[in-house]
Each structure stands twice: as C-alpha cells, then as structure tokens.
Coordinates of C-alpha atoms (C1' of nucleotides) in Angstrom, one line a residue:
Chain A
M1 CA -235.5 46.8 -83.5
S2 CA -238.0 48.0 -86.0
K3 CA -238.0 46.7 -89.5
A4 CA -238.6 50.1 -91.0
T5 CA -235.3 51.7 -90.1
R6 CA -232.3 49.5 -90.5
T7 CA -229.4 49.9 -88.2
P8 CA -226.4 52.0 -89.1
E9 CA -224.4 48.8 -89.2
G10 CA -226.6 47.7 -92.0
A11 CA -225.9 50.7 -94.2
F12 CA -223.4 48.7 -96.2
P13 CA -224.9 45.2 -96.6
G14 CA -222.1 42.7 -96.1
I15 CA -220.6 40.7 -99.0
R16 CA -222.5 37.7 -97.8
H17 CA -226.0 39.2 -97.4
D18 CA -228.8 37.6 -99.3
H19 CA -229.2 40.0 -102.1
G20 CA -232.1 38.1 -103.5
D21 CA -234.0 39.3 -100.5
C22 CA -233.0 42.9 -101.2
V23 CA -234.3 42.6 -104.8
A24 CA -237.5 40.8 -103.8
E25 CA -238.2 43.4 -101.2
A26 CA -237.5 46.2 -103.5
L27 CA -239.7 44.7 -106.2
S28 CA -242.6 44.2 -104.0
A29 CA -242.4 47.7 -102.6
A30 CA -242.2 49.0 -106.1
E31 CA -245.2 47.0 -107.2
A32 CA -247.2 48.2 -104.3
L33 CA -246.2 51.8 -104.9
C34 CA -247.1 51.7 -108.5
A35 CA -250.4 50.0 -107.9
Q36 CA -251.2 52.6 -105.2
R37 CA -250.4 55.4 -107.6
G38 CA -252.2 53.9 -110.6
V39 CA -249.0 53.9 -112.7
R40 CA -247.7 50.9 -114.7
L41 CA -244.6 49.0 -113.7
T42 CA -244.4 47.5 -117.2
E43 CA -242.2 44.5 -117.9
L44 CA -239.5 46.8 -119.3
R45 CA -239.5 49.1 -116.3
R46 CA -239.6 46.2 -113.9
R47 CA -236.6 44.6 -115.7
V48 CA -234.6 47.9 -115.6
F49 CA -235.5 48.2 -112.0
E50 CA -234.2 44.7 -111.3
L51 CA -231.0 45.5 -113.2
V52 CA -230.5 48.6 -111.2
W53 CA -231.0 46.5 -108.1
S54 CA -228.5 43.9 -109.3
S55 CA -226.1 45.2 -106.7
H56 CA -225.8 48.0 -104.2
A57 CA -223.3 49.7 -106.4
P58 CA -224.7 52.4 -108.6
V59 CA -224.8 51.3 -112.3
G60 CA -224.5 53.5 -115.4
A61 CA -227.2 53.8 -118.0
Y62 CA -225.1 52.2 -120.7
D63 CA -224.1 49.3 -118.5
L64 CA -227.8 48.7 -118.0
L65 CA -228.3 49.1 -121.7
S66 CA -225.7 46.5 -122.6
R67 CA -227.2 44.0 -120.1
L68 CA -230.7 44.8 -121.3
A69 CA -229.7 44.4 -124.9
R70 CA -228.7 40.7 -124.3
E71 CA -232.3 39.9 -123.6
R72 CA -234.2 42.5 -125.6
E73 CA -233.3 43.0 -129.2
G74 CA -233.2 46.6 -130.4
A75 CA -232.8 48.1 -126.9
A76 CA -231.4 51.6 -127.4
P77 CA -230.5 54.4 -125.1
P78 CA -234.0 55.8 -124.9
T79 CA -235.2 52.4 -123.9
V80 CA -233.2 52.6 -120.7
Y81 CA -233.4 56.3 -120.1
R82 CA -237.1 56.3 -120.3
A83 CA -237.4 53.5 -117.8
L84 CA -234.9 55.3 -115.6
D85 CA -236.9 58.5 -115.8
F86 CA -240.0 56.7 -114.8
L87 CA -238.4 55.0 -111.9
K88 CA -236.7 58.2 -110.7
E89 CA -239.9 60.1 -111.0
H90 CA -241.6 57.7 -108.7
G91 CA -238.8 57.6 -106.2
L92 CA -237.9 54.0 -106.9
I93 CA -234.3 54.8 -107.8
H94 CA -231.8 57.6 -107.3
R95 CA -229.4 59.1 -109.6
I96 CA -225.9 59.5 -108.3
E97 CA -224.8 62.7 -109.8
S98 CA -221.1 62.3 -109.0
L99 CA -221.0 59.0 -110.9
N100 CA -223.6 59.5 -113.6
A101 CA -225.1 56.3 -112.3
F102 CA -228.3 54.9 -110.7
V103 CA -229.0 53.0 -107.6
G104 CA -232.1 51.5 -106.1
C105 CA -233.9 53.5 -103.4
R106 CA -234.1 51.9 -100.0
T107 CA -237.2 53.8 -98.9
P108 CA -239.4 54.2 -102.0
G109 CA -242.5 56.2 -101.7
Q110 CA -241.3 58.4 -98.9
A111 CA -240.5 62.0 -99.8
H112 CA -236.7 62.1 -99.2
A113 CA -233.6 63.6 -100.5
G114 CA -231.4 60.7 -100.9
Q115 CA -228.1 61.0 -99.1
F116 CA -225.4 58.6 -100.0
L117 CA -222.1 57.2 -98.7
I118 CA -220.2 55.9 -101.7
C119 CA -217.2 53.7 -101.5
S120 CA -214.6 54.7 -104.1
E121 CA -212.9 51.3 -103.6
C122 CA -215.6 48.7 -104.1
G123 CA -218.3 51.0 -105.6
M124 CA -221.0 50.2 -103.0
A125 CA -223.4 52.9 -102.0
A126 CA -225.3 53.2 -98.8
E127 CA -228.3 55.4 -98.6
I128 CA -228.6 57.2 -95.4
D129 CA -231.3 59.7 -94.5
D130 CA -229.9 61.6 -91.7
S131 CA -232.4 64.0 -90.2
R132 CA -229.6 66.1 -88.7
V133 CA -228.0 66.6 -92.0
N134 CA -231.3 67.6 -93.5
A135 CA -232.1 69.9 -90.6
A136 CA -228.7 71.5 -90.8
I137 CA -229.2 72.3 -94.5
D138 CA -232.7 73.5 -94.1
R139 CA -231.7 75.7 -91.3
R140 CA -228.9 77.3 -93.2
A141 CA -231.1 77.7 -96.3
K142 CA -233.7 79.4 -94.2
E143 CA -231.2 81.8 -92.8
I144 CA -230.3 82.8 -96.3
G145 CA -233.9 82.8 -97.6
F146 CA -233.3 80.1 -100.0
A147 CA -236.3 77.8 -100.8
V148 CA -235.1 74.2 -101.0
H149 CA -236.6 71.9 -103.6
S150 CA -234.2 69.0 -103.6
K151 CA -230.8 68.0 -102.2
T152 CA -228.0 66.1 -103.7
I153 CA -225.7 64.7 -101.0
E154 CA -223.0 62.3 -102.0
V155 CA -220.2 61.5 -99.7
E156 CA -217.2 59.7 -101.2
G157 CA -214.8 57.6 -99.2
L158 CA -214.2 54.1 -97.9
C159 CA -216.8 51.7 -96.6
P160 CA -215.9 49.8 -93.4
P161 CA -214.4 46.7 -95.1
C162 CA -212.4 48.7 -97.6
R163 CA -211.2 51.2 -95.0
D164 CA -209.9 48.3 -92.9
R165 CA -208.2 46.7 -95.9
A166 CA -206.6 50.0 -96.7
G167 CA -205.4 50.3 -93.1
E168 CA -203.8 46.8 -93.3
D169 CA -201.9 47.8 -96.4
G170 CA -200.5 50.8 -94.6
H171 CA -199.0 48.6 -91.9
G172 CA -196.8 46.6 -94.1
I173 CA -193.1 46.7 -94.8
G174 CA -192.8 50.4 -95.3
Chain B
M25 CA -218.3 90.6 -88.0
S26 CA -215.1 89.2 -89.4
K27 CA -214.2 89.6 -93.0
A28 CA -213.4 85.9 -93.4
T29 CA -216.9 84.7 -93.0
R30 CA -219.4 86.6 -95.1
T31 CA -222.8 87.2 -93.8
P32 CA -225.6 84.8 -94.8
E33 CA -227.2 87.7 -96.6
G34 CA -224.2 87.9 -98.9
A35 CA -224.6 84.2 -100.0
F36 CA -226.3 85.3 -103.2
P37 CA -224.6 88.6 -104.3
G38 CA -227.3 91.0 -105.5
I39 CA -227.8 91.7 -109.1
R40 CA -226.2 95.1 -108.5
H41 CA -223.1 94.0 -106.7
D42 CA -219.8 95.0 -108.3
H43 CA -218.8 91.8 -109.9
G44 CA -215.5 93.2 -111.0
D45 CA -214.5 93.2 -107.4
C46 CA -215.4 89.5 -107.1
V47 CA -213.2 88.7 -110.0
A48 CA -210.3 90.8 -108.9
E49 CA -210.4 89.3 -105.5
A50 CA -210.6 85.8 -106.8
L51 CA -207.7 86.4 -109.2
S52 CA -205.5 87.9 -106.6
A53 CA -206.3 85.0 -104.2
A54 CA -205.5 82.5 -107.0
E55 CA -202.3 84.2 -107.8
A56 CA -201.2 84.2 -104.2
L57 CA -202.1 80.6 -103.8
C58 CA -200.3 79.4 -106.9
A59 CA -197.2 81.4 -105.9
Q60 CA -197.3 79.9 -102.5
R61 CA -197.6 76.4 -103.9
G62 CA -195.0 76.9 -106.6
V63 CA -197.4 76.1 -109.4
R64 CA -198.0 78.1 -112.5
L65 CA -201.1 80.1 -113.1
T66 CA -200.4 80.4 -116.8
E67 CA -202.1 82.8 -119.1
L68 CA -204.5 80.1 -120.3
R69 CA -205.4 78.9 -116.8
R70 CA -205.8 82.4 -115.7
R71 CA -208.1 83.2 -118.5
V72 CA -210.2 80.1 -117.9
F73 CA -210.4 81.0 -114.3
E74 CA -211.7 84.5 -115.3
L75 CA -214.3 82.9 -117.6
V76 CA -215.5 80.6 -114.8
W77 CA -215.7 83.7 -112.6
S78 CA -217.6 85.6 -115.2
S79 CA -220.7 85.1 -113.1
H80 CA -221.9 83.4 -110.0
A81 CA -223.8 80.9 -112.1
P82 CA -221.9 77.7 -112.8
V83 CA -220.8 77.4 -116.4
G84 CA -220.3 74.4 -118.6
A85 CA -217.0 73.4 -120.1
Y86 CA -218.3 73.8 -123.6
D87 CA -219.6 77.2 -122.8
L88 CA -216.2 78.1 -121.6
L89 CA -214.7 76.6 -124.7
S90 CA -216.9 78.6 -127.1
R91 CA -215.9 81.8 -125.3
L92 CA -212.3 80.9 -125.2
A93 CA -212.3 80.0 -128.9
R94 CA -213.2 83.6 -129.7
E95 CA -209.9 84.8 -128.5
R96 CA -207.7 81.7 -128.9
E97 CA -207.6 80.0 -132.3
G98 CA -207.5 76.3 -132.0
A99 CA -209.0 76.0 -128.6
A100 CA -210.3 72.5 -128.2
P101 CA -212.0 70.5 -125.4
P102 CA -208.7 69.4 -123.8
T103 CA -207.6 73.1 -123.7
V104 CA -210.5 73.8 -121.4
Y105 CA -210.6 70.6 -119.5
R106 CA -206.9 70.6 -118.6
A107 CA -207.2 74.1 -117.3
L108 CA -210.3 73.2 -115.3
D109 CA -208.5 70.1 -113.9
F110 CA -205.7 72.3 -112.7
L111 CA -208.0 74.9 -111.1
K112 CA -210.0 72.1 -109.5
E113 CA -206.9 70.4 -108.2
H114 CA -205.9 73.5 -106.4
G115 CA -209.2 74.3 -105.0
L116 CA -209.8 77.4 -107.1
I117 CA -213.0 76.2 -108.7
H118 CA -215.6 73.6 -107.9
R119 CA -217.4 71.3 -110.2
I120 CA -221.2 71.2 -109.7
E121 CA -222.0 67.6 -110.3
S122 CA -225.7 68.1 -110.7
L123 CA -225.2 70.6 -113.5
N124 CA -221.9 69.3 -115.1
A125 CA -220.7 72.8 -114.6
F126 CA -218.0 74.8 -112.9
V127 CA -218.0 77.7 -110.5
G128 CA -215.4 79.8 -108.8
C129 CA -214.5 78.9 -105.2
R130 CA -215.1 81.5 -102.6
T131 CA -212.6 80.3 -100.2
P132 CA -209.7 79.0 -102.2
G133 CA -206.8 77.3 -100.4
Q134 CA -208.9 76.1 -97.5
A135 CA -209.6 72.5 -97.3
H136 CA -213.4 72.4 -97.7
A137 CA -216.1 70.4 -99.2
G138 CA -218.0 72.9 -101.2
Q139 CA -221.6 73.1 -100.3
F140 CA -223.9 74.9 -102.8
L141 CA -227.3 76.4 -102.9
I142 CA -228.2 76.6 -106.6
C143 CA -231.2 78.6 -107.9
S144 CA -233.0 76.7 -110.6
E145 CA -234.6 79.9 -111.8
C146 CA -231.7 82.2 -112.4
G147 CA -228.8 79.7 -112.2
M148 CA -226.9 81.5 -109.5
A149 CA -225.0 79.4 -107.0
A150 CA -224.1 80.3 -103.5
E151 CA -221.3 78.5 -101.8
I152 CA -222.0 77.9 -98.2
D153 CA -219.7 76.0 -95.8
D154 CA -221.9 75.1 -92.9
S155 CA -220.0 73.4 -90.1
R156 CA -223.2 71.9 -88.8
V157 CA -223.9 70.2 -92.1
N158 CA -220.3 68.9 -92.2
A159 CA -220.5 67.8 -88.6
A160 CA -223.8 66.0 -89.1
I161 CA -222.4 64.1 -92.1
D162 CA -219.1 63.2 -90.3
R163 CA -221.0 62.1 -87.3
R164 CA -223.2 59.8 -89.3
A165 CA -220.3 58.4 -91.3
K166 CA -218.4 57.7 -88.1
E167 CA -221.3 55.7 -86.7
I168 CA -221.3 53.6 -89.8
G169 CA -217.5 53.3 -89.9
F170 CA -217.3 55.1 -93.2
A171 CA -214.1 57.0 -93.9
V172 CA -215.0 60.3 -95.6
H173 CA -212.8 61.6 -98.3
S174 CA -215.0 64.2 -100.0
K175 CA -218.5 65.5 -100.0
T176 CA -220.8 66.7 -102.7
I177 CA -223.6 68.8 -101.4
E178 CA -225.8 70.6 -103.9
V179 CA -229.1 72.0 -102.9
E180 CA -231.5 73.0 -105.7
G181 CA -234.2 75.6 -105.1
L182 CA -235.0 79.2 -105.4
C183 CA -232.7 82.1 -104.3
P184 CA -234.4 84.8 -102.3
P185 CA -235.2 87.1 -105.3
C186 CA -236.5 84.3 -107.4
R187 CA -238.5 82.8 -104.6
D188 CA -240.2 86.2 -104.0
R189 CA -240.9 86.6 -107.7
A190 CA -242.4 83.1 -107.8
G191 CA -244.5 84.0 -104.7
E192 CA -245.9 87.1 -106.5
D193 CA -246.9 85.1 -109.5
G194 CA -248.8 82.7 -107.2
H195 CA -250.9 85.6 -105.9
G196 CA -252.4 86.5 -109.3
I197 CA -255.9 85.8 -110.8
G198 CA -256.0 82.1 -110.0
Chain C
dG6 C1' -175.5 78.3 -121.6
dA7 C1' -176.3 73.7 -123.8
dA8 C1' -178.3 69.2 -122.5
dT9 C1' -182.0 67.3 -120.3
dA10 C1' -186.1 66.7 -117.8
dT11 C1' -190.5 68.4 -116.7
dT12 C1' -194.6 70.7 -117.4
dA13 C1' -197.9 72.9 -120.4
dG14 C1' -200.4 73.2 -124.5
dG15 C1' -201.9 71.9 -129.5
dT16 C1' -204.3 68.6 -132.3
dT17 C1' -207.0 64.8 -133.8
dA18 C1' -209.9 61.3 -132.7
dT19 C1' -213.1 59.0 -130.0
dA20 C1' -215.5 57.6 -125.7
dA21 C1' -219.3 58.1 -122.5
dT22 C1' -223.6 60.1 -121.3
dA23 C1' -228.1 61.9 -122.7
dT24 C1' -231.9 63.6 -125.5
dA25 C1' -234.8 64.9 -129.8
dA26 C1' -238.1 63.6 -132.9
dC27 C1' -241.1 60.8 -135.0
dA28 C1' -243.2 56.1 -135.9
dT29 C1' -245.6 52.2 -134.0
dA30 C1' -247.7 49.5 -130.5
dT31 C1' -250.3 48.7 -126.5
dC32 C1' -253.4 49.8 -122.9
dT33 C1' -257.6 52.3 -121.1
dT34 C1' -261.9 54.1 -121.3
dG35 C1' -266.2 55.4 -123.0
Chain D
dC8 C1' -264.8 48.8 -131.1
dA9 C1' -263.2 53.7 -131.5
dA10 C1' -260.6 57.3 -129.6
dG11 C1' -257.4 59.0 -126.7
dA12 C1' -253.6 58.3 -123.8
dT13 C1' -249.5 56.0 -122.6
dA14 C1' -245.5 53.2 -123.7
dT15 C1' -242.0 51.6 -126.6
dG16 C1' -239.2 51.2 -131.1
dT17 C1' -236.1 53.5 -134.0
dT18 C1' -232.9 56.7 -136.0
dA19 C1' -230.2 60.4 -135.4
dT20 C1' -227.8 63.7 -132.9
dA21 C1' -226.5 66.6 -128.9
dT22 C1' -223.6 67.1 -124.8
dT23 C1' -219.9 66.1 -121.8
dA24 C1' -215.3 64.2 -121.3
dT25 C1' -211.0 61.7 -122.2
dA26 C1' -207.2 59.2 -124.9
dA27 C1' -203.2 59.5 -127.4
dC28 C1' -199.6 61.6 -129.5
dC29 C1' -197.0 65.6 -130.7
dT30 C1' -194.9 70.3 -130.0
dA31 C1' -193.6 74.2 -127.2
dA32 C1' -192.3 76.4 -123.1
dT33 C1' -190.1 76.4 -118.8
dA34 C1' -187.1 74.6 -115.2
dT35 C1' -183.0 72.0 -113.7
dT36 C1' -178.4 70.3 -114.0
dC37 C1' -174.0 70.1 -115.3

DNA sequence: GAATATTAGGTTATAATATAACATATCTTG
DNA sequence: CAAGATATGTTATATTATAACCTAATATTC
C-alpha cells in the first residue's frame, strides 16, 4: 500500500490514532511547501496551523482566537483571519462552508477541490478526493457550458463509529 | 424530452426568459405542496418566497429583509429567518452555504440534495441534480462506512454567457 | 361558540462570524 | 543602512444569525 494515498478505512482516523503524527506530518509538509513557494510560515501562521490541526474536527475562527489569545496577548479577529487566509491561499487548510469552520488539508500543495464527509455527531471531518465525483461534476458542467473554478462538496452524516452507536440505540427497549 | 427534467441548456435561464413564469410556477408548486402537507403558506412566507424567487441569483437574508421592510413595517431579522426556515424545511428553497444566501428550489417536494453551479460573475445559480454525482458520493461514502444524511454541492465558476464574455476580453490587445 | 392548545409573528436584544482601515513592526533587498 | 514590501497590532464596525419573551391568529375540543 502506498503512503501517498491512504486507504478508505483511514478516512476517519480512529479515536486512538497518534494525532501527534498527524500534526507533525502536516507541519513538515507545510514547511516544505512554504519553502518551495518562497512564502513565510511565520510563527503566528504556524501556530494557527497547529491549532487548526489540533483535531480532525473543523474548528471555528473564534475558537481558534480564544485559544490563541491564551498565549498571545492582544490577539484579535484579524490576527486569526489573516493567518487563516494565508493558510487557505496556499492550500494548507480548507474552509468548511456549511460549518463556518476550518480544517487542515490532508494533501497540501496539490490542486484539489476538497471534498468532505462530516460527522454531525462527533464533528470529525474526513477529506476525500474522489475522482469519480470530480469527473461527474466536470462532465455535467461541460454539458451545460459552465467553466468550473472551484467546488464545495460537504457531505453531512454519521462516521462509522457514530453510525454504529446510533444503530445500537435503535435496538433498545422500544 | 419529458417536462420533468429540463434540458441542460436550460440550467441557466437566459437573460430574456420570462421570469414571471418561473415565479408563477414556483408559487403554484409551493401552494400545492403546502396544501398536500397541511402546512400554512402564510402571506409572509409566501412573500418571502416570492422575494427569494425574484431572480435566479441567491439572495442574502438581509437583502430580503430590507426589501420586505419597504412593505412591512417592523420587519426584523427573525421575520425573515423564520420564513426562510419554514421554506427550507419544506424544500421550497435552498441555502447556498458558500454565499450565505438563499435561492428557490426548482424541484420542490422531491427529496434531493441540491447541487448548484454558481456564476461568480453574474451571480446566477443553476440547480442541477446529477445522479452520477450523487451516485459517486454515495458509493464512496459506502466504502468508508459513512451514513449520508445530506449533501452540500456548490460549484463556483462562470456560466456560459459570462465565460464567453471573459473569453472575448482575453483576446484583446494583450 | 367559548376554552384551550398550537402555530405564527412582533419586538428587543445579543451572539457569532467576518472585514475595513490605519498604525506599527519586521523582514528583504539593493 | 535605506527603501520597499510584507506581516502584524489595534480599533472599530459590518454582516449573518439566534435567543427570549410577548402578542396575535388559527385550529381543536368540548
């Protein structure tokens, strides 16, 4: 199994996965990307990136701000939003439109749309990048004559563990 | 070609289409649906629905509010949001997450996700409902074991006329 | 048809998200 | 180091959305 493409089973990292590895991997990828592009992953941007990566659940800008404010006196909304803008611009994070929240990108540097499965129970988001989905949209757009710039694909539902848990509940006394 | 599924060419109604027909059709479909479900399409809800349908471009809640306020003294945010909630709940309108705006639904009453092509130039949105796109997402979700509840699919780009216009610009002096 | 419950809407306040505008600091480059 | 470019600090405000509580209209039951 290649390292580049994770298995579908890995879409939602288990509750016991070593998240430190996720963060470390993301950070080093981000550093490499910024170095390559000649842009600066400043301390602030790096810190905001780490905070976004603090879990696989998308996190709101003001959540980030309140955490940032603990360590950085005078942090204000623009502090966070500017860092987020930078990270987004360079494909290091994605914005989840349906949640007004941000999540780390699993495949930074690649041109990609960002397709997400988002669990409404536990909040976890899994980034998928399904070529069939992309192809189906592109095909349809082409039929219509629409020139695609970017795609927002956010699927809400239950991740495997939460789905199973919900199923158990349904089996009870009722 | 059946009447139920419009042609791809009709996805973006031309600038010269009879929009009164769109609104009239939408209204009568909404009335039928509400009657069938035994819910009330009150004067306020009906009016908000008409305002949402005032064009094929998604419209923000506060835009709706300012228009509503012209004819309804004391209209406030909840006035609009409650009507929008009702309309959304019954599948009469869709929320465009990437724009924080609302647009009339082309196929009310049917269970459907709502897939949109949105022109960043003119603002028009075309609702598509591509079964391949749906199938591709469902397939992928199934592989992962994710239980899909709802999908947000919003594709940003240029509608045919705006794409052509942009192309012309590109041919100039440069 | 009066009593009651339910649903819809009015009204005020405030929460949550995001950006504008301008000042200061830091980094880069000649 | 000087000059320009980039990044951040700071204050204010815009935009989007909801909470909470009250009144009015409609539906239901007796």
